[in-house]
Amino acid sequence: MGNGDARVRGLAARAGGWSARHRWAAVGIWVLFVVLAMGLGSAAGRVDVEDSEQLKGETSTAARIIEEAGIEEPASETVLVQAKDDGLTSTDAEFRSAVAAVMTAVERTGEVTDITSPYDSGTVSKDGRSALVQFDVRGDPATAGERIEPVLDAVADVQKEHDALRVEEIGGASMMKTFDDAFGDDFKKAEYSAVPVALGILLIAFGALVAALLPVALAITAIMATMGLMGLVSHLQPMSDTANSVMLLVGLAVGVDYCLFYLRREREERAAGRDARTALRIAAATSGRAIVVSGVTVCVAMAGMLFTGIAEFEAMGLASLMVVAVAMVGSVTVLPALLSLLGERVEKGRLPFLRRRTSGRDDSRFWSAVLKRVLARPVLSVVVATGALLAVAAPALGMKTENLTLDQEFGDSLPIVQTYNRVNEAFPGGSEPAEVVVKADDINAPEVKAALADFRERAVSSGASRGPVEIKLHDQRNLAFVYVPLVGGSDQDAAGASLEKLRDEVRPATLGQVDGVEAPITGQVAGNKDFNDQLVGSVVPVFAFVVMFAFLLMLLSFRSLTVALTSIVLNLLSVGAAYGILVAVFQHGWGASLVGAEGVGAIITWLPLFLFVILFGLSMDYHVFVVSRIREARARGLQTRDAIRHGVVTTAGVVTSAAVIMVAVFAIFGTLSMQSMKQMGVGLAAAVLIDATVIRGVLLPAVMALLGERNWYFPKWLHRLPDLTHDEAPAAVAPRTRDDEDEKVPV
């Protein structure tokens, strides 16, 4: 059992070799990089996405006009005063008294301005049982939620004095505060619990505290460095809180995975009798190479988000790309240095109740049994596994995507959701009116005023709105804001039809007849429509980019047309199955009670494309790692079927551990109360679980067994392509399987 001293080649091998020889320098450079990135990022500050940059189309145009005019729209609030039964109406003295009490109470807080009586604005329902007191919150609208509590308390005091009425507040500020109180801690707990969960699973996987801490430490330092880089990059590409959360999720997943792959291979080689130097060299040339291939593939997948043209997606894609790249570089540089420094001390802190886990073979009994049956009947295995995945994916054909309404997102658990429903029922569209931003050379010109009046009249007569249509003039800025409650209210299809009437019929016939007038229509419904239109338009280029570049990377990395094609097909099957589970649970409600998702009825619009990009990237982790091990065994002279058995069984332990960590971390997000986050967590967890079991343990080996030597088919006309396979571990230092222990390994 010689250690061998053959020279290995390749980027990962050279990086690992240099780091192992210059241990303190490698660690010092990494620490300096993390500190500098954080320091420079903190000094530069983070620039977040502005409303005008979020989307193209009318929503963006309206936001740009408002920003250029220097107008900061205040956070608007509404107090619903509603009779609990049919005996009381807005004309009764008690009702009028309650309205007056609300106006007086909110004014006394000193936090509001522009208080409007429903009797002046006409915001009284047709049946006379409901009325709306409207006002704006003073100060920065972004922080209005932090100052709204005195107003909420004042409204609650009025409610105590009028038992026959409902007196309830709703608006941007009150919703912001309610959600922060209800779900702010929810998110923090999810993010904070992800690290302990990952550490606990790693402790079980390695049985030693130091070995378990290494992957977590690498992931955390990669995340810290990326947070700093996000601050610097945000001056070119604005970032967001959502991008930060996605970066944390992806960074923890890949950071732990990459380190896990590397560390388990190094321990396996040492357990096989290699000296420390040789074990590190083999790990660098094999697992290190797999990490580089996987990392580049994930980065390419994440870059697909840059093609959406949606600022939020571009921020998420760039942040995820950066954290994957940083984690990849750290895995092939500082990790070998730390392993070289620690030596046998990596086993410190052993847990006495766990047996020593030194190699992937310790965890391979289950997969050995599965593989024995799969390789004995590969045709049956392919048919059954593919049929099962297609059956699971079938519900995705009827996928319905929409931006979730407040009651869909949060259910009826929050009182403010019930208020939202009552307002929409009494004043359809009143809680989310369309907003027409009218810009003219002279907003007070007679023809402009006439067009505004005509627009107000036709918005109602066309059936797009039941009124009241409110107009706010900003004379000095030559702007007017027109607020149009849309018929349809929270029914997004009906509200969307009303919006189309405004955009395609009412506006051209009124404001569109005046030269020099711009009148983009924005608002919640308009923003949703513009977002959906842009997202649908970006699906094909994003899918094409991700699939084509992933195929090219696999082709160059494995020099096999067959491996590249099967990789793409298997990944698409995995993503399709995840889509099917999402639709079955959240749209059709099958087993929805198990995850607390009753009554959602749709998938949030942005999720399918987001999941495709994330899953296509992350699923390559396991695929590249397993196929690399199979190809390595094949290069040593093993027959394809034996190489498949060797590759799958020897990677079983590390892939299982990595998958359990990913599933556990993603499942944490599946426990959140927000349905969009729940959908994301369940979708990611389901896809990783499918990929690590059915795809990696059944379909991949069965398909490769059926293809045999055709797995390595590479047409002559492709030989001119760059060869990225040169950093394979040499046969002389490759680990031996139990089947060939006494066999000479050919060079």
CSV table of N, CA and C in Angstrom, one decimal, residues 478-594:
chain,number,residue,atom,x,y,z
A,478,ASN,N,-46.0,70.1,-11.0
A,478,ASN,CA,-46.8,69.8,-12.2
A,478,ASN,C,-47.2,68.4,-12.3
A,479,LEU,N,-47.5,67.8,-11.1
A,479,LEU,CA,-47.9,66.4,-11.1
A,479,LEU,C,-49.3,66.3,-10.4
A,480,ALA,N,-50.0,65.2,-10.8
A,480,ALA,CA,-51.3,64.9,-10.1
A,480,ALA,C,-51.3,63.4,-9.9
A,481,PHE,N,-51.7,63.0,-8.7
A,481,PHE,CA,-51.9,61.6,-8.4
A,481,PHE,C,-53.4,61.3,-8.4
A,482,VAL,N,-53.8,60.3,-9.2
A,482,VAL,CA,-55.2,59.9,-9.3
A,482,VAL,C,-55.4,58.5,-8.7
A,483,TYR,N,-56.2,58.4,-7.7
A,483,TYR,CA,-56.3,57.1,-7.0
A,483,TYR,C,-57.7,56.5,-7.4
A,484,VAL,N,-57.6,55.3,-8.1
A,484,VAL,CA,-58.8,54.6,-8.6
A,484,VAL,C,-59.0,53.3,-8.0
A,485,PRO,N,-60.0,53.1,-7.1
A,485,PRO,CA,-60.3,51.8,-6.6
A,485,PRO,C,-60.8,50.9,-7.7
A,486,LEU,N,-60.2,49.7,-7.9
A,486,LEU,CA,-60.5,48.9,-9.0
A,486,LEU,C,-61.6,47.9,-8.7
A,487,VAL,N,-62.5,47.7,-9.6
A,487,VAL,CA,-63.6,46.7,-9.5
A,487,VAL,C,-62.9,45.3,-9.5
A,488,GLY,N,-63.2,44.5,-8.5
A,488,GLY,CA,-62.5,43.2,-8.4
A,488,GLY,C,-61.8,43.0,-7.1
A,489,GLY,N,-61.4,44.2,-6.5
A,489,GLY,CA,-60.7,44.1,-5.2
A,489,GLY,C,-59.6,43.1,-5.1
A,490,SER,N,-59.7,42.2,-4.2
A,490,SER,CA,-58.7,41.2,-4.0
A,490,SER,C,-58.7,40.1,-5.0
A,491,ASP,N,-59.7,40.0,-5.8
A,491,ASP,CA,-59.8,39.0,-6.9
A,491,ASP,C,-58.8,39.6,-8.0
A,492,GLN,N,-57.7,39.0,-8.1
A,492,GLN,CA,-56.7,39.5,-9.0
A,492,GLN,C,-57.0,39.5,-10.4
A,493,ASP,N,-57.7,38.4,-10.9
A,493,ASP,CA,-58.1,38.4,-12.3
A,493,ASP,C,-59.1,39.5,-12.6
A,494,ALA,N,-60.1,39.7,-11.8
A,494,ALA,CA,-61.1,40.7,-12.0
A,494,ALA,C,-60.4,42.1,-11.9
A,495,ALA,N,-59.5,42.3,-10.9
A,495,ALA,CA,-58.9,43.6,-10.8
A,495,ALA,C,-57.9,43.9,-12.0
A,496,GLY,N,-57.3,42.8,-12.5
A,496,GLY,CA,-56.5,42.9,-13.6
A,496,GLY,C,-57.2,43.4,-14.9
A,497,ALA,N,-58.5,42.8,-15.0
A,497,ALA,CA,-59.3,43.2,-16.1
A,497,ALA,C,-59.7,44.7,-16.0
A,498,SER,N,-60.0,45.2,-14.8
A,498,SER,CA,-60.3,46.6,-14.6
A,498,SER,C,-59.1,47.5,-14.9
A,499,LEU,N,-57.9,47.0,-14.5
A,499,LEU,CA,-56.7,47.8,-14.9
A,499,LEU,C,-56.5,47.9,-16.4
A,500,GLU,N,-56.8,46.8,-17.1
A,500,GLU,CA,-56.6,46.9,-18.6
A,500,GLU,C,-57.6,47.9,-19.2
A,501,LYS,N,-58.8,48.0,-18.6
A,501,LYS,CA,-59.8,49.0,-19.1
A,501,LYS,C,-59.2,50.4,-18.9
A,502,LEU,N,-58.6,50.6,-17.7
A,502,LEU,CA,-58.0,51.9,-17.5
A,502,LEU,C,-56.9,52.2,-18.4
A,503,ARG,N,-56.0,51.3,-18.6
A,503,ARG,CA,-54.8,51.5,-19.5
A,503,ARG,C,-55.2,51.5,-21.0
A,504,ASP,N,-56.1,50.7,-21.4
A,504,ASP,CA,-56.3,50.5,-22.8
A,504,ASP,C,-57.5,51.3,-23.4
A,505,GLU,N,-58.4,51.7,-22.5
A,505,GLU,CA,-59.6,52.4,-23.0
A,505,GLU,C,-59.8,53.8,-22.4
A,506,VAL,N,-59.8,53.9,-21.0
A,506,VAL,CA,-60.1,55.1,-20.4
A,506,VAL,C,-58.9,56.1,-20.6
A,507,ARG,N,-57.7,55.8,-20.4
A,507,ARG,CA,-56.6,56.7,-20.5
A,507,ARG,C,-56.4,57.2,-21.9
A,508,PRO,N,-56.4,56.4,-22.9
A,508,PRO,CA,-56.2,56.9,-24.3
A,508,PRO,C,-57.3,57.9,-24.7
A,509,ALA,N,-58.5,57.7,-24.2
A,509,ALA,CA,-59.7,58.6,-24.6
A,509,ALA,C,-59.7,59.9,-23.8
A,510,THR,N,-58.9,60.0,-22.7
A,510,THR,CA,-58.9,61.2,-21.9
A,510,THR,C,-57.6,61.9,-21.8
A,511,LEU,N,-56.7,61.4,-20.9
A,511,LEU,CA,-55.4,62.0,-20.7
A,511,LEU,C,-54.5,61.8,-21.9
A,512,GLY,N,-54.8,60.7,-22.7
A,512,GLY,CA,-54.0,60.5,-23.9
A,512,GLY,C,-54.2,61.5,-25.0
A,513,GLN,N,-55.3,62.3,-24.9
A,513,GLN,CA,-55.6,63.3,-25.9
A,513,GLN,C,-54.9,64.6,-25.8
A,514,VAL,N,-54.2,64.8,-24.6
A,514,VAL,CA,-53.5,66.0,-24.3
A,514,VAL,C,-52.0,65.9,-24.6
A,515,ASP,N,-51.5,66.7,-25.5
A,515,ASP,CA,-50.1,66.7,-25.8
A,515,ASP,C,-49.2,67.0,-24.6
A,516,GLY,N,-48.1,66.2,-24.5
A,516,GLY,CA,-47.1,66.4,-23.5
A,516,GLY,C,-47.5,65.9,-22.1
A,517,VAL,N,-48.5,65.1,-22.0
A,517,VAL,CA,-49.0,64.5,-20.8
A,517,VAL,C,-48.5,63.1,-20.7
A,518,GLU,N,-47.8,62.7,-19.6
A,518,GLU,CA,-47.5,61.3,-19.3
A,518,GLU,C,-48.4,60.9,-18.2
A,519,ALA,N,-48.9,59.6,-18.3
A,519,ALA,CA,-49.9,59.2,-17.3
A,519,ALA,C,-49.7,57.7,-17.0
A,520,PRO,N,-48.5,57.2,-16.6
A,520,PRO,CA,-48.3,55.8,-16.3
A,520,PRO,C,-49.2,55.4,-15.1
A,521,ILE,N,-49.7,54.2,-15.1
A,521,ILE,CA,-50.6,53.7,-14.1
A,521,ILE,C,-49.8,52.6,-13.3
A,522,THR,N,-49.7,52.9,-12.0
A,522,THR,CA,-49.0,52.0,-11.1
A,522,THR,C,-49.9,51.5,-9.9
A,523,GLY,N,-49.4,51.0,-8.9
A,523,GLY,CA,-50.2,50.5,-7.8
A,523,GLY,C,-49.9,49.0,-7.6
A,524,GLN,N,-50.5,48.4,-6.6
A,524,GLN,CA,-50.3,47.0,-6.3
A,524,GLN,C,-50.7,46.1,-7.5
A,525,VAL,N,-51.9,46.3,-8.0
A,525,VAL,CA,-52.3,45.4,-9.1
A,525,VAL,C,-51.5,45.6,-10.4
A,526,ALA,N,-51.2,46.9,-10.7
A,526,ALA,CA,-50.4,47.2,-11.9
A,526,ALA,C,-49.0,46.7,-11.7
A,527,GLY,N,-48.4,46.8,-10.5
A,527,GLY,CA,-47.1,46.2,-10.2
A,527,GLY,C,-47.0,44.7,-10.4
A,528,ASN,N,-48.1,44.1,-9.9
A,528,ASN,CA,-48.1,42.6,-10.1
A,528,ASN,C,-48.2,42.2,-11.6
A,529,LYS,N,-49.0,43.0,-12.3
A,529,LYS,CA,-49.1,42.6,-13.8
A,529,LYS,C,-47.8,42.9,-14.5
A,530,ASP,N,-47.2,44.0,-14.2
A,530,ASP,CA,-45.9,44.3,-14.9
A,530,ASP,C,-44.8,43.3,-14.5
A,531,PHE,N,-44.8,42.9,-13.2
A,531,PHE,CA,-43.9,41.9,-12.8
A,531,PHE,C,-44.1,40.6,-13.5
A,532,ASN,N,-45.4,40.1,-13.6
A,532,ASN,CA,-45.7,38.9,-14.2
A,532,ASN,C,-45.3,38.9,-15.7
A,533,ASP,N,-45.6,40.0,-16.4
A,533,ASP,CA,-45.3,40.1,-17.8
A,533,ASP,C,-43.8,40.0,-18.0
A,534,GLN,N,-43.1,40.7,-17.2
A,534,GLN,CA,-41.6,40.7,-17.4
A,534,GLN,C,-41.0,39.3,-17.0
A,535,LEU,N,-41.6,38.7,-16.0
A,535,LEU,CA,-41.1,37.4,-15.6
A,535,LEU,C,-41.4,36.3,-16.6
A,536,VAL,N,-42.6,36.4,-17.2
A,536,VAL,CA,-42.9,35.4,-18.3
A,536,VAL,C,-42.0,35.6,-19.5
A,537,GLY,N,-41.7,36.9,-19.8
A,537,GLY,CA,-40.8,37.1,-20.9
A,537,GLY,C,-39.4,36.7,-20.7
A,538,SER,N,-39.0,36.5,-19.4
A,538,SER,CA,-37.6,36.1,-19.2
A,538,SER,C,-37.4,34.6,-19.0
A,539,VAL,N,-38.5,33.9,-18.9
A,539,VAL,CA,-38.4,32.4,-18.7
A,539,VAL,C,-37.5,31.7,-19.7
A,540,VAL,N,-37.8,31.9,-21.0
A,540,VAL,CA,-37.1,31.2,-22.0
A,540,VAL,C,-35.6,31.6,-22.0
A,541,PRO,N,-35.2,32.9,-22.0
A,541,PRO,CA,-33.8,33.1,-22.0
A,541,PRO,C,-33.1,32.6,-20.8
A,542,VAL,N,-33.7,32.7,-19.6
A,542,VAL,CA,-33.1,32.1,-18.4
A,542,VAL,C,-32.9,30.6,-18.5
A,543,PHE,N,-34.0,29.9,-18.9
A,543,PHE,CA,-33.9,28.5,-19.0
A,543,PHE,C,-32.8,28.1,-20.0
A,544,ALA,N,-32.8,28.7,-21.2
A,544,ALA,CA,-31.9,28.4,-22.2
A,544,ALA,C,-30.4,28.6,-21.8
A,545,PHE,N,-30.2,29.8,-21.1
A,545,PHE,CA,-28.9,30.1,-20.6
A,545,PHE,C,-28.3,29.1,-19.6
A,546,VAL,N,-29.2,28.8,-18.6
A,546,VAL,CA,-28.7,27.9,-17.6
A,546,VAL,C,-28.5,26.5,-18.1
A,547,VAL,N,-29.4,26.0,-18.9
A,547,VAL,CA,-29.3,24.6,-19.5
A,547,VAL,C,-28.1,24.5,-20.4
A,548,MET,N,-27.9,25.5,-21.3
A,548,MET,CA,-26.8,25.4,-22.3
A,548,MET,C,-25.5,25.5,-21.6
A,549,PHE,N,-25.3,26.4,-20.7
A,549,PHE,CA,-24.0,26.6,-20.1
A,549,PHE,C,-23.7,25.4,-19.1
A,550,ALA,N,-24.7,24.9,-18.4
A,550,ALA,CA,-24.5,23.7,-17.6
A,550,ALA,C,-24.1,22.5,-18.5
A,551,PHE,N,-24.7,22.4,-19.6
A,551,PHE,CA,-24.4,21.3,-20.5
A,551,PHE,C,-22.9,21.4,-21.0
A,552,LEU,N,-22.5,22.7,-21.4
A,552,LEU,CA,-21.2,22.9,-21.8
A,552,LEU,C,-20.2,22.6,-20.8
A,553,LEU,N,-20.4,23.1,-19.5
A,553,LEU,CA,-19.5,22.8,-18.4
A,553,LEU,C,-19.3,21.3,-18.2
A,554,MET,N,-20.4,20.6,-18.2
A,554,MET,CA,-20.3,19.2,-17.9
A,554,MET,C,-19.6,18.5,-19.1
A,555,LEU,N,-19.8,19.0,-20.3
A,555,LEU,CA,-19.1,18.4,-21.4
A,555,LEU,C,-17.6,18.6,-21.3
A,556,LEU,N,-17.2,19.8,-21.0
A,556,LEU,CA,-15.8,20.1,-20.9
A,556,LEU,C,-15.1,19.4,-19.7
A,557,SER,N,-15.9,19.3,-18.6
A,557,SER,CA,-15.3,18.7,-17.4
A,557,SER,C,-15.2,17.2,-17.4
A,558,PHE,N,-16.0,16.5,-18.1
A,558,PHE,CA,-16.0,15.1,-18.2
A,558,PHE,C,-15.6,14.5,-19.5
A,559,ARG,N,-15.5,15.4,-20.5
A,559,ARG,CA,-15.2,14.9,-21.9
A,559,ARG,C,-16.1,13.8,-22.3
A,560,SER,N,-17.4,14.0,-22.1
A,560,SER,CA,-18.3,12.9,-22.5
A,560,SER,C,-19.6,13.6,-22.8
A,561,LEU,N,-20.1,13.4,-24.1
A,561,LEU,CA,-21.3,13.9,-24.5
A,561,LEU,C,-22.5,13.3,-23.8
A,562,THR,N,-22.3,12.0,-23.5
A,562,THR,CA,-23.4,11.2,-22.8
A,562,THR,C,-23.6,11.7,-21.4
A,563,VAL,N,-22.5,11.9,-20.7
A,563,VAL,CA,-22.6,12.4,-19.3
A,563,VAL,C,-23.2,13.7,-19.2
A,564,ALA,N,-22.9,14.6,-20.2
A,564,ALA,CA,-23.4,16.0,-20.2
A,564,ALA,C,-24.9,15.9,-20.4
A,565,LEU,N,-25.4,15.1,-21.4
A,565,LEU,CA,-26.8,15.0,-21.7
A,565,LEU,C,-27.6,14.4,-20.6
A,566,THR,N,-27.1,13.3,-20.0
A,566,THR,CA,-27.8,12.6,-18.9
A,566,THR,C,-27.9,13.5,-17.7
A,567,SER,N,-26.8,14.3,-17.4
A,567,SER,CA,-26.8,15.2,-16.3
A,567,SER,C,-28.0,16.2,-16.4
A,568,ILE,N,-28.1,16.8,-17.6
A,568,ILE,CA,-29.2,17.8,-17.8
A,568,ILE,C,-30.6,17.2,-17.6
A,569,VAL,N,-30.8,16.0,-18.3
A,569,VAL,CA,-32.1,15.3,-18.2
A,569,VAL,C,-32.4,15.0,-16.8
A,570,LEU,N,-31.5,14.4,-16.0
A,570,LEU,CA,-31.8,14.0,-14.6
A,570,LEU,C,-32.1,15.2,-13.7
A,571,ASN,N,-31.3,16.3,-14.0
A,571,ASN,CA,-31.6,17.5,-13.2
A,571,ASN,C,-33.0,18.1,-13.5
A,572,LEU,N,-33.4,18.1,-14.8
A,572,LEU,CA,-34.7,18.5,-15.1
A,572,LEU,C,-35.8,17.7,-14.5
A,573,LEU,N,-35.6,16.4,-14.4
A,573,LEU,CA,-36.5,15.5,-13.8
A,573,LEU,C,-36.7,15.8,-12.3
A,574,SER,N,-35.5,16.1,-11.7
A,574,SER,CA,-35.6,16.5,-10.2
A,574,SER,C,-36.3,17.8,-10.0
A,575,VAL,N,-36.1,18.8,-10.9
A,575,VAL,CA,-36.8,20.1,-10.7
A,575,VAL,C,-38.3,19.9,-11.0
A,576,GLY,N,-38.6,19.1,-12.1
A,576,GLY,CA,-40.0,18.8,-12.4
A,576,GLY,C,-40.8,18.2,-11.2
A,577,ALA,N,-40.1,17.2,-10.6
A,577,ALA,CA,-40.7,16.6,-9.4
A,577,ALA,C,-41.0,17.5,-8.3
A,578,ALA,N,-40.0,18.5,-8.1
A,578,ALA,CA,-40.2,19.5,-7.0
A,578,ALA,C,-41.4,20.4,-7.4
A,579,TYR,N,-41.5,20.8,-8.6
A,579,TYR,CA,-42.7,21.6,-9.1
A,579,TYR,C,-44.0,20.8,-8.8
A,580,GLY,N,-44.0,19.5,-9.1
A,580,GLY,CA,-45.2,18.7,-8.9
A,580,GLY,C,-45.6,18.7,-7.4
A,581,ILE,N,-44.6,18.5,-6.6
A,581,ILE,CA,-44.9,18.5,-5.1
A,581,ILE,C,-45.5,19.8,-4.7
A,582,LEU,N,-44.9,20.9,-5.2
A,582,LEU,CA,-45.4,22.3,-4.8
A,582,LEU,C,-46.8,22.4,-5.2
A,583,VAL,N,-47.2,22.1,-6.4
A,583,VAL,CA,-48.5,22.2,-6.9
A,583,VAL,C,-49.5,21.3,-6.2
A,584,ALA,N,-49.1,20.1,-5.9
A,584,ALA,CA,-50.0,19.2,-5.2
A,584,ALA,C,-50.3,19.7,-3.8
A,585,VAL,N,-49.3,20.2,-3.1
A,585,VAL,CA,-49.5,20.6,-1.7
A,585,VAL,C,-50.1,22.0,-1.6
A,586,PHE,N,-49.6,23.0,-2.3
A,586,PHE,CA,-50.0,24.4,-2.1
A,586,PHE,C,-51.2,24.8,-3.0
A,587,GLN,N,-51.3,24.1,-4.2
A,587,GLN,CA,-52.4,24.5,-5.1
A,587,GLN,C,-53.6,23.6,-4.9
A,588,HIS,N,-53.3,22.3,-4.9
A,588,HIS,CA,-54.5,21.3,-4.8
A,588,HIS,C,-54.8,21.0,-3.3
A,589,GLY,N,-53.8,21.3,-2.4
A,589,GLY,CA,-54.1,21.1,-1.0
A,589,GLY,C,-53.9,19.6,-0.5
A,590,TRP,N,-53.2,18.8,-1.3
A,590,TRP,CA,-53.0,17.4,-0.9
A,590,TRP,C,-51.9,17.4,0.2
A,591,GLY,N,-52.3,17.0,1.4
A,591,GLY,CA,-51.4,17.0,2.5
A,591,GLY,C,-51.0,18.4,3.0
A,592,ALA,N,-51.7,19.4,2.6
A,592,ALA,CA,-51.4,20.8,2.9
A,592,ALA,C,-51.4,21.0,4.4
A,593,SER,N,-52.3,20.3,5.1
A,593,SER,CA,-52.4,20.5,6.6
A,593,SER,C,-51.1,20.1,7.3
A,594,LEU,N,-50.3,19.2,6.7
A,594,LEU,CA,-49.1,18.8,7.3
A,594,LEU,C,-48.0,19.9,7.4
